[in-house]
Amino acid sequence: MKRALITGITGQDGAYLSQLLLSKGYEVFGLVRRSSAAEVMDEKLRWLGIAAEVRLVDGNLTDLSSLLRTMRDVKPDEVYNLAAQSFVKSSWNQPLLTGAVTGIGAANVLEAVRLEAPSARFYQASSSEMFGLIQEPVQTERTPFYPRSPYAAAKLYAHWMTVNYRESFGLHATSGILFNHESPLRGIEFVTRKITDGVARIKLGQQRTLALGNLDARRDWGHARDYVKAMWAMLQHDTPDDYVIATGRTVSVRDFCDLAFAHVGLKADDHVVVDERYLRPAEVPLLLGDSGKARQRLGWAPDTSLEQLVVEMVEADIDRLKFQGACR
Ligand code: NAP
Ligand code: GDD
């Protein structure tokens, strides 16, 4: 039985990746940071019905000693570093924390792997946000980076550290450059979930308007359930490498609103208002990925269309609000 260690197991991707690895017969361990709200810490794992099947280990990305101990105790075959301060907007308010967790934290995990589990295969959750102010209309593994936020700068450091540990120490270290991926388990502060939650509340008569920021931003949005399959596939390849994971289709925030409101028979224009509090000091206006390399080498392709994703998210939010489910 293979053993996988996931940092960030309580997040969106950690939950879906755990589900995938359990279905493949893995023993799944997850690093979790101590929280005063321990009762809701594993709510995404519970939503998927797998909380009892994963083993949680107390630790923090900023505490190298906890990572060294965890590697020694778990003896993982595969390490997925998904933990991060992942909300771009917060990274301007907490730039140093973001650097410490999202950047140095990844280096801490790499060090722990190098020192305690050097034969483990390592996955780094890199991001299309690193392309930032895009230098090519369609982004591939060869597109130059231009980070536009403290988050993106921290991810870029973690990405290059992953490449360097691969080249310097021969670690099986892979960087997945994933474009935006969403699901009913997406954090409520990210725009897609904010929209589907807002649509559900408006449909149920709980609110009238939905306040958003830049409606013209365009993203290449896929489903998290599809994207964690790519993470796993990357670590099954004998040669570590870097891969772009994307759908190859980009739409605007406005388009996403139109789809979500239309699903419940409403018009976005009647409810969406722009509130400058949600604008950013610097924007990433457009992302569009070409995942040709992953499709060719890993046989990976997304299964879920944008339209299916929107419907699944809106329906999940309606159900949650109707039944007062715990997972917000
Ligand atoms: P998420 O839902 O925000 O989850 C982040 C996880 O990191 C949570 O489990 C969080 O724990 C954990 N974490 C934060 N700080 C930590 C620390 N100091 N020590 C240990 N754990 C810590 O993010 P996601 O959407 O699942 O994304 C997973 C990873 O992929 C992230 O690194 C993200 O930056 C990256 N990524 C995401 C996307 C996307 O579109 N979703 C695209 C590209 C890259 P708590 O539950 O305690 O907060
Ligand atoms: N969050 C948010 N809230 N975003 C808004 C809003 C709003 O009210 N209104 C417009 N937007 C725009 C943002 O300005 C941005 O251009 C776009 O919607 C997407 O914002 P987010 O959903 O917050 O995601 P992100 O693209 O900044 O970052 C996500 O994707 C990255 C991959 O490209 C995160 O998951 C990152 O962790 C990830 O690396």
CSV table of C-alpha atoms and ligand atoms in Angstrom, one decimal:
chain,number,residue,atom,x,y,z
A,1,MET,CA,0.0,0.0,0.0
A,2,LYS,CA,1.5,3.4,-1.0
A,3,ARG,CA,1.6,6.1,1.5
A,4,ALA,CA,0.9,9.7,0.5
A,5,LEU,CA,1.4,12.8,2.6
A,6,ILE,CA,-0.7,15.9,1.7
A,7,THR,CA,0.0,19.3,3.1
A,8,GLY,CA,-3.2,21.5,2.7
A,9,ILE,CA,-5.4,18.4,3.1
A,10,THR,CA,-8.2,20.6,4.6
A,11,GLY,CA,-8.4,22.8,1.5
A,12,GLN,CA,-10.4,22.2,-1.7
A,13,ASP,CA,-7.7,20.3,-3.6
A,14,GLY,CA,-6.5,18.4,-0.5
A,15,ALA,CA,-10.0,17.0,-0.1
A,16,TYR,CA,-10.4,15.9,-3.7
A,17,LEU,CA,-6.9,14.5,-3.9
A,18,SER,CA,-7.5,12.5,-0.7
A,19,GLN,CA,-10.6,11.1,-2.3
A,20,LEU,CA,-8.7,10.1,-5.4
A,21,LEU,CA,-5.8,8.5,-3.6
A,22,LEU,CA,-8.1,6.6,-1.2
A,23,SER,CA,-9.9,5.2,-4.3
A,24,LYS,CA,-6.6,4.0,-5.6
A,25,GLY,CA,-5.8,2.2,-2.3
A,26,TYR,CA,-3.3,4.7,-0.8
A,27,GLU,CA,-2.9,5.3,2.9
A,28,VAL,CA,-3.5,9.0,3.1
A,29,PHE,CA,-1.9,11.3,5.7
A,30,GLY,CA,-2.6,15.0,5.9
A,31,LEU,CA,-0.6,17.8,7.7
A,32,VAL,CA,-3.0,20.1,9.5
A,33,ARG,CA,-2.2,23.2,11.5
A,34,ARG,CA,-3.8,23.6,14.9
A,35,SER,CA,-7.0,25.6,14.9
A,36,SER,CA,-9.2,27.0,17.6
A,37,ALA,CA,-12.2,25.8,15.5
A,38,ALA,CA,-11.1,22.2,15.3
A,39,GLU,CA,-14.7,21.1,14.8
A,40,VAL,CA,-14.9,22.6,11.3
A,41,MET,CA,-11.3,21.9,10.3
A,42,ASP,CA,-12.1,18.8,8.3
A,43,GLU,CA,-15.5,19.9,6.9
A,44,LYS,CA,-14.5,19.5,3.3
A,45,LEU,CA,-13.2,15.9,4.0
A,46,ARG,CA,-16.6,15.3,5.8
A,47,TRP,CA,-18.5,16.7,2.8
A,48,LEU,CA,-16.9,14.1,0.7
A,49,GLY,CA,-17.5,11.4,3.3
A,50,ILE,CA,-13.8,10.5,3.8
A,51,ALA,CA,-12.8,12.2,7.0
A,52,ALA,CA,-12.6,8.9,8.9
A,53,GLU,CA,-10.3,7.4,6.3
A,54,VAL,CA,-7.5,10.0,6.3
A,55,ARG,CA,-4.9,10.3,9.1
A,56,LEU,CA,-4.2,13.9,10.3
A,57,VAL,CA,-0.8,14.9,11.5
A,58,ASP,CA,-0.2,18.1,13.6
A,59,GLY,CA,2.2,20.4,11.9
A,60,ASN,CA,2.8,23.7,10.1
A,61,LEU,CA,4.6,24.7,6.9
A,62,THR,CA,6.5,27.4,8.8
A,63,ASP,CA,7.8,24.9,11.3
A,64,LEU,CA,10.5,22.8,9.8
A,65,SER,CA,10.9,20.6,12.8
A,66,SER,CA,7.2,19.5,12.5
A,67,LEU,CA,7.9,18.7,8.8
A,68,LEU,CA,11.0,16.7,9.6
A,69,ARG,CA,9.2,14.7,12.3
A,70,THR,CA,6.2,14.1,10.0
A,71,MET,CA,8.4,12.8,7.2
A,72,ARG,CA,10.2,10.5,9.7
A,73,ASP,CA,6.9,9.2,11.1
A,74,VAL,CA,4.9,8.8,7.9
A,75,LYS,CA,7.7,7.6,5.5
A,76,PRO,CA,5.7,8.8,2.5
A,77,ASP,CA,6.1,7.4,-1.0
A,78,GLU,CA,4.5,10.6,-2.4
A,79,VAL,CA,4.4,14.1,-0.9
A,80,TYR,CA,1.9,16.7,-2.3
A,81,ASN,CA,2.6,20.2,-1.1
A,82,LEU,CA,-0.8,21.9,-1.5
A,83,ALA,CA,-0.6,24.1,1.6
A,84,ALA,CA,-0.4,27.8,1.1
A,85,GLN,CA,-1.9,31.2,1.9
A,86,SER,CA,-3.8,30.9,-1.4
A,87,PHE,CA,-6.0,33.9,-1.6
A,88,VAL,CA,-4.4,36.4,-4.0
A,89,LYS,CA,-6.2,39.5,-2.6
A,90,SER,CA,-5.1,38.8,1.0
A,91,SER,CA,-1.5,38.5,-0.1
A,92,TRP,CA,-1.3,42.4,-0.4
A,93,ASN,CA,-2.5,42.7,3.2
A,94,GLN,CA,-0.3,39.8,4.5
A,95,PRO,CA,2.7,39.8,2.1
A,96,LEU,CA,5.3,38.5,4.6
A,97,LEU,CA,3.0,35.8,5.9
A,98,THR,CA,2.3,34.8,2.3
A,99,GLY,CA,6.0,34.7,1.6
A,100,ALA,CA,6.7,32.7,4.7
A,101,VAL,CA,4.0,30.0,4.1
A,102,THR,CA,3.6,30.0,0.3
A,103,GLY,CA,7.2,30.5,-0.6
A,104,ILE,CA,9.6,29.5,2.3
A,105,GLY,CA,7.0,26.9,3.5
A,106,ALA,CA,7.5,25.0,0.2
A,107,ALA,CA,11.3,25.2,0.7
A,108,ASN,CA,10.8,23.8,4.2
A,109,VAL,CA,8.8,20.8,2.8
A,110,LEU,CA,11.6,20.3,0.1
A,111,GLU,CA,14.2,20.3,2.9
A,112,ALA,CA,12.2,17.8,5.0
A,113,VAL,CA,11.9,15.6,1.9
A,114,ARG,CA,15.6,15.9,1.1
A,115,LEU,CA,16.7,15.1,4.6
A,116,GLU,CA,14.2,12.5,5.8
A,117,ALA,CA,12.4,11.0,2.7
A,118,PRO,CA,14.7,11.5,-0.3
A,119,SER,CA,13.2,8.8,-2.4
A,120,ALA,CA,9.7,10.2,-2.0
A,121,ARG,CA,8.2,11.8,-5.1
A,122,PHE,CA,7.3,15.4,-4.5
A,123,TYR,CA,4.6,17.6,-6.1
A,124,GLN,CA,4.5,21.4,-5.8
A,125,ALA,CA,1.2,23.2,-6.3
A,126,SER,CA,2.4,26.0,-8.6
A,127,SER,CA,0.1,28.4,-10.2
A,128,SER,CA,-0.9,30.1,-13.4
A,129,GLU,CA,-0.9,33.3,-11.3
A,130,MET,CA,2.9,33.2,-11.9
A,131,PHE,CA,2.2,34.2,-15.5
A,132,GLY,CA,0.6,37.3,-14.2
A,133,LEU,CA,0.9,40.1,-16.8
A,134,ILE,CA,1.0,37.5,-19.5
A,135,GLN,CA,3.9,37.5,-21.9
A,136,GLU,CA,2.2,35.2,-24.5
A,137,PRO,CA,-1.5,35.0,-25.4
A,138,VAL,CA,-1.6,31.3,-24.5
A,139,GLN,CA,0.6,30.2,-21.7
A,140,THR,CA,2.7,27.0,-21.7
A,141,GLU,CA,5.6,25.6,-19.7
A,142,ARG,CA,7.9,27.8,-21.8
A,143,THR,CA,6.1,31.1,-21.3
A,144,PRO,CA,8.1,33.6,-19.2
A,145,PHE,CA,6.6,34.5,-15.8
A,146,TYR,CA,5.6,38.0,-14.7
A,147,PRO,CA,4.1,37.8,-11.1
A,148,ARG,CA,1.7,40.5,-10.2
A,149,SER,CA,1.1,39.9,-6.5
A,150,PRO,CA,3.0,38.9,-3.3
A,151,TYR,CA,1.2,35.5,-3.7
A,152,ALA,CA,2.5,35.0,-7.2
A,153,ALA,CA,6.0,36.1,-6.2
A,154,ALA,CA,6.0,33.6,-3.4
A,155,LYS,CA,4.7,30.8,-5.7
A,156,LEU,CA,7.5,31.7,-8.2
A,157,TYR,CA,10.1,31.2,-5.5
A,158,ALA,CA,8.6,27.8,-4.5
A,159,HIS,CA,8.4,26.8,-8.2
A,160,TRP,CA,12.1,27.6,-8.8
A,161,MET,CA,13.1,25.9,-5.6
A,162,THR,CA,11.3,22.8,-6.8
A,163,VAL,CA,13.2,22.9,-10.1
A,164,ASN,CA,16.5,23.5,-8.2
A,165,TYR,CA,16.0,20.6,-5.8
A,166,ARG,CA,15.3,18.4,-8.8
A,167,GLU,CA,18.4,19.5,-10.6
A,168,SER,CA,20.7,19.9,-7.5
A,169,PHE,CA,19.8,16.9,-5.4
A,170,GLY,CA,18.1,14.6,-7.9
A,171,LEU,CA,14.8,14.6,-6.1
A,172,HIS,CA,11.8,13.4,-8.0
A,173,ALA,CA,10.3,16.9,-7.7
A,174,THR,CA,7.6,18.1,-10.0
A,175,SER,CA,5.8,21.4,-10.4
A,176,GLY,CA,2.2,21.5,-11.6
A,177,ILE,CA,1.3,24.9,-13.0
A,178,LEU,CA,-2.4,24.7,-12.5
A,179,PHE,CA,-4.9,27.2,-13.9
A,180,ASN,CA,-7.9,28.2,-11.7
A,181,HIS,CA,-10.0,25.2,-10.7
A,182,GLU,CA,-13.2,25.3,-8.7
A,183,SER,CA,-15.8,23.1,-7.2
A,184,PRO,CA,-18.5,23.1,-4.5
A,185,LEU,CA,-15.6,22.9,-2.0
A,186,ARG,CA,-14.0,26.2,-3.2
A,187,GLY,CA,-13.4,28.7,-0.5
A,188,ILE,CA,-16.2,31.3,-0.3
A,189,GLU,CA,-13.9,34.2,-0.9
A,190,PHE,CA,-12.9,33.1,-4.4
A,191,VAL,CA,-15.0,34.7,-7.2
A,192,THR,CA,-16.7,31.6,-8.6
A,193,ARG,CA,-17.9,30.3,-5.2
A,194,LYS,CA,-18.9,33.9,-4.2
A,195,ILE,CA,-21.0,34.0,-7.3
A,196,THR,CA,-22.7,30.6,-6.9
A,197,ASP,CA,-23.4,31.3,-3.3
A,198,GLY,CA,-24.8,34.7,-4.2
A,199,VAL,CA,-26.9,33.3,-6.9
A,200,ALA,CA,-28.3,30.6,-4.5
A,201,ARG,CA,-29.1,33.3,-1.9
A,202,ILE,CA,-30.8,35.6,-4.4
A,203,LYS,CA,-32.8,32.7,-5.8
A,204,LEU,CA,-33.9,31.7,-2.3
A,205,GLY,CA,-34.9,35.3,-1.5
A,206,GLN,CA,-32.1,35.7,1.1
A,207,GLN,CA,-30.4,38.7,-0.6
A,208,ARG,CA,-31.0,41.0,-3.6
A,209,THR,CA,-27.6,42.0,-4.9
A,210,LEU,CA,-24.2,40.5,-5.4
A,211,ALA,CA,-21.2,42.9,-5.1
A,212,LEU,CA,-18.1,42.0,-7.1
A,213,GLY,CA,-14.9,43.7,-8.3
A,214,ASN,CA,-13.4,43.5,-11.8
A,215,LEU,CA,-16.0,41.8,-14.0
A,216,ASP,CA,-13.7,41.9,-17.1
A,217,ALA,CA,-11.0,39.6,-15.7
A,218,ARG,CA,-10.8,36.4,-17.7
A,219,ARG,CA,-9.8,33.0,-16.3
A,220,ASP,CA,-9.3,29.5,-17.6
A,221,TRP,CA,-11.6,27.7,-15.1
A,222,GLY,CA,-11.7,23.9,-14.7
A,223,HIS,CA,-13.0,21.5,-12.1
A,224,ALA,CA,-10.8,20.6,-9.1
A,225,ARG,CA,-11.8,16.9,-9.3
A,226,ASP,CA,-10.3,16.8,-12.8
A,227,TYR,CA,-7.1,18.7,-11.8
A,228,VAL,CA,-6.1,16.4,-8.8
A,229,LYS,CA,-6.0,13.6,-11.3
A,230,ALA,CA,-3.3,15.5,-13.1
A,231,MET,CA,-1.3,15.9,-9.9
A,232,TRP,CA,-1.4,12.2,-9.3
A,233,ALA,CA,-0.5,11.4,-12.9
A,234,MET,CA,2.6,13.7,-12.7
A,235,LEU,CA,4.0,11.7,-9.8
A,236,GLN,CA,3.5,8.4,-11.6
A,237,HIS,CA,5.7,9.5,-14.5
A,238,ASP,CA,9.3,8.2,-14.1
A,239,THR,CA,10.8,11.6,-14.9
A,240,PRO,CA,9.9,14.6,-12.8
A,241,ASP,CA,9.1,17.7,-14.8
A,242,ASP,CA,6.8,20.8,-15.0
A,243,TYR,CA,3.3,20.7,-16.5
A,244,VAL,CA,0.7,23.3,-17.3
A,245,ILE,CA,-2.8,22.1,-16.4
A,246,ALA,CA,-5.7,24.0,-18.0
A,247,THR,CA,-8.9,23.6,-20.1
A,248,GLY,CA,-7.8,25.9,-23.0
A,249,ARG,CA,-10.9,28.1,-22.7
A,250,THR,CA,-11.1,31.5,-21.0
A,251,VAL,CA,-14.2,33.4,-20.0
A,252,SER,CA,-14.8,36.6,-18.0
A,253,VAL,CA,-16.1,36.9,-14.5
A,254,ARG,CA,-19.2,38.5,-16.2
A,255,ASP,CA,-19.6,35.4,-18.4
A,256,PHE,CA,-19.4,33.2,-15.3
A,257,CYS,CA,-22.1,35.4,-13.6
A,258,ASP,CA,-24.3,35.1,-16.7
A,259,LEU,CA,-24.1,31.3,-16.7
A,260,ALA,CA,-24.8,31.0,-13.0
A,261,PHE,CA,-27.8,33.4,-12.9
A,262,ALA,CA,-29.2,31.8,-16.1
A,263,HIS,CA,-29.2,28.4,-14.4
A,264,VAL,CA,-31.8,29.6,-11.9
A,265,GLY,CA,-33.8,31.6,-14.5
A,266,LEU,CA,-32.4,35.0,-13.4
A,267,LYS,CA,-30.4,37.8,-15.2
A,268,ALA,CA,-27.0,38.8,-13.8
A,269,ASP,CA,-27.5,42.4,-14.9
A,270,ASP,CA,-30.5,42.7,-12.5
A,271,HIS,CA,-28.4,41.7,-9.5
A,272,VAL,CA,-24.6,42.2,-9.9
A,273,VAL,CA,-23.1,45.5,-8.7
A,274,VAL,CA,-19.5,46.6,-8.8
A,275,ASP,CA,-17.9,47.5,-5.5
A,276,GLU,CA,-14.4,48.9,-5.6
A,277,ARG,CA,-13.5,47.2,-2.3
A,278,TYR,CA,-13.1,44.0,-4.4
A,279,LEU,CA,-10.7,45.6,-6.9
A,280,ARG,CA,-7.0,44.7,-6.5
A,281,PRO,CA,-3.8,46.9,-6.4
A,282,ALA,CA,-2.7,45.0,-9.6
A,283,GLU,CA,-4.8,42.8,-11.7
A,284,VAL,CA,-4.1,39.7,-13.8
A,285,PRO,CA,-6.5,40.5,-16.7
A,286,LEU,CA,-6.4,37.2,-18.6
A,287,LEU,CA,-5.2,33.7,-18.2
A,288,LEU,CA,-5.4,31.0,-20.8
A,289,GLY,CA,-3.4,27.8,-20.7
A,290,ASP,CA,-2.2,25.2,-23.2
A,291,SER,CA,-1.9,21.8,-21.4
A,292,GLY,CA,-0.7,20.0,-24.5
A,293,LYS,CA,2.3,18.6,-22.8
A,294,ALA,CA,0.2,17.0,-20.0
A,295,ARG,CA,-2.3,15.7,-22.5
A,296,GLN,CA,0.5,14.1,-24.6
A,297,ARG,CA,2.8,12.7,-21.8
A,298,LEU,CA,0.3,12.0,-19.0
A,299,GLY,CA,-2.8,11.3,-21.1
A,300,TRP,CA,-4.6,13.9,-18.9
A,301,ALA,CA,-7.6,15.8,-20.1
A,302,PRO,CA,-10.4,17.6,-18.2
A,303,ASP,CA,-13.8,15.8,-18.1
A,304,THR,CA,-16.0,18.6,-16.8
A,305,SER,CA,-17.1,21.5,-19.0
A,306,LEU,CA,-17.5,25.0,-17.6
A,307,GLU,CA,-21.2,24.8,-17.9
A,308,GLN,CA,-21.3,21.5,-15.9
A,309,LEU,CA,-19.0,23.1,-13.2
A,310,VAL,CA,-21.3,26.1,-12.8
A,311,VAL,CA,-24.4,24.0,-12.5
A,312,GLU,CA,-22.8,21.7,-9.9
A,313,MET,CA,-21.7,24.6,-7.8
A,314,VAL,CA,-25.0,26.5,-8.0
A,315,GLU,CA,-26.9,23.4,-7.1
A,316,ALA,CA,-24.6,22.5,-4.2
A,317,ASP,CA,-25.0,26.0,-2.8
A,318,ILE,CA,-28.8,25.9,-3.1
A,319,ASP,CA,-28.8,22.5,-1.3
A,320,ARG,CA,-26.5,23.8,1.5
A,321,LEU,CA,-28.6,26.9,2.1
A,322,LYS,CA,-31.9,25.0,2.0
A,323,PHE,CA,-30.6,22.3,4.4
A,324,GLN,CA,-28.4,24.6,6.5
A,325,GLY,CA,-25.4,22.4,5.8
A,326,ALA,CA,-22.3,23.1,7.8
A,327,CYS,CA,-19.9,23.6,4.8
A,328,ARG,CA,-19.9,27.2,3.7
B,1,NAP,P1,-7.1,26.2,-0.2
B,1,NAP,O1,-8.5,25.7,-0.3
B,1,NAP,O2,-6.9,27.7,0.2
B,1,NAP,O3,-6.3,25.3,0.8
B,1,NAP,C1,-5.0,25.8,1.4
B,1,NAP,C2,-4.6,24.8,2.4
B,1,NAP,O4,-3.3,25.2,3.0
B,1,NAP,C3,-5.6,24.6,3.6
B,1,NAP,O5,-5.6,23.2,3.9
B,1,NAP,C4,-4.9,25.4,4.7
B,1,NAP,O6,-5.2,25.0,6.0
B,1,NAP,C5,-3.4,25.1,4.4
B,1,NAP,N1,-2.5,26.0,5.0
B,1,NAP,C6,-2.4,27.3,5.0
B,1,NAP,N2,-1.4,27.8,5.7
B,1,NAP,C7,-0.8,26.7,6.3
B,1,NAP,C8,0.3,26.5,7.1
B,1,NAP,N3,1.0,27.6,7.6
B,1,NAP,N4,0.7,25.3,7.5
B,1,NAP,C9,0.0,24.2,7.0
B,1,NAP,N5,-1.1,24.3,6.2
B,1,NAP,C10,-1.5,25.5,5.8
B,1,NAP,O7,-6.3,26.1,-1.6
B,1,NAP,P2,-6.7,25.1,-2.8
B,1,NAP,O8,-7.6,25.8,-3.7
B,1,NAP,O9,-7.1,23.7,-2.3
B,1,NAP,O10,-5.3,25.1,-3.6
B,1,NAP,C11,-4.3,24.1,-3.2
B,1,NAP,C12,-2.9,24.6,-3.6
B,1,NAP,O11,-2.9,24.8,-5.0
B,1,NAP,C13,-2.5,25.9,-3.0
B,1,NAP,O12,-1.1,25.9,-2.8
B,1,NAP,C14,-2.9,27.0,-4.0
B,1,NAP,O13,-2.1,28.1,-3.9
B,1,NAP,C15,-2.5,26.2,-5.3
B,1,NAP,N6,-3.3,26.5,-6.5
B,1,NAP,C16,-4.6,26.6,-6.5
B,1,NAP,C17,-5.3,26.8,-7.6
B,1,NAP,C18,-6.8,26.9,-7.6
B,1,NAP,O14,-7.4,27.4,-8.6
B,1,NAP,N7,-7.5,26.3,-6.7
B,1,NAP,C19,-4.6,27.0,-8.8
B,1,NAP,C20,-3.2,27.0,-8.8
B,1,NAP,C21,-2.6,26.7,-7.6
B,1,NAP,P3,-6.5,25.6,6.8
B,1,NAP,O15,-7.6,24.7,6.4
B,1,NAP,O16,-6.0,25.4,8.2
B,1,NAP,O17,-6.6,27.0,6.4
B,2,GDD,N1,-12.2,36.9,-5.1
B,2,GDD,C1,-12.8,37.8,-5.9
B,2,GDD,N2,-13.9,38.4,-5.4
B,2,GDD,N3,-12.4,38.0,-7.1
B,2,GDD,C2,-13.1,38.9,-7.9
B,2,GDD,C3,-14.2,39.5,-7.4
B,2,GDD,C4,-14.6,39.3,-6.1
B,2,GDD,O1,-15.6,39.9,-5.6
B,2,GDD,N4,-14.7,40.3,-8.5
B,2,GDD,C5,-13.9,40.1,-9.5
B,2,GDD,N5,-12.9,39.3,-9.2
B,2,GDD,C6,-11.8,38.8,-10.1
B,2,GDD,C7,-10.4,39.0,-9.5
B,2,GDD,O2,-10.0,40.4,-9.6
B,2,GDD,C8,-9.6,38.1,-10.4
B,2,GDD,O3,-9.2,38.7,-11.5
B,2,GDD,C9,-10.6,37.0,-10.7
B,2,GDD,O4,-11.9,37.4,-10.3
B,2,GDD,C10,-10.4,35.6,-10.0
B,2,GDD,O5,-10.2,35.9,-8.6
B,2,GDD,P1,-10.2,34.7,-7.5
B,2,GDD,O6,-11.3,33.8,-7.7
B,2,GDD,O7,-9.9,35.3,-6.2
B,2,GDD,O8,-8.9,33.8,-8.0
B,2,GDD,P2,-7.4,34.3,-8.5
B,2,GDD,O9,-7.4,34.0,-10.0
B,2,GDD,O10,-7.0,35.6,-8.0
B,2,GDD,O11,-6.5,33.2,-7.8
B,2,GDD,C11,-6.9,31.8,-7.8
B,2,GDD,O12,-6.4,31.1,-8.9
B,2,GDD,C12,-4.9,31.1,-8.9
B,2,GDD,C13,-4.5,30.3,-10.2
B,2,GDD,O13,-4.5,31.2,-11.3
B,2,GDD,C14,-6.4,31.2,-6.5
B,2,GDD,O14,-7.0,29.9,-6.4
B,2,GDD,C15,-4.9,31.1,-6.4
B,2,GDD,O15,-4.5,30.4,-5.3
B,2,GDD,C16,-4.5,30.3,-7.7
B,2,GDD,O16,-3.1,30.2,-7.7
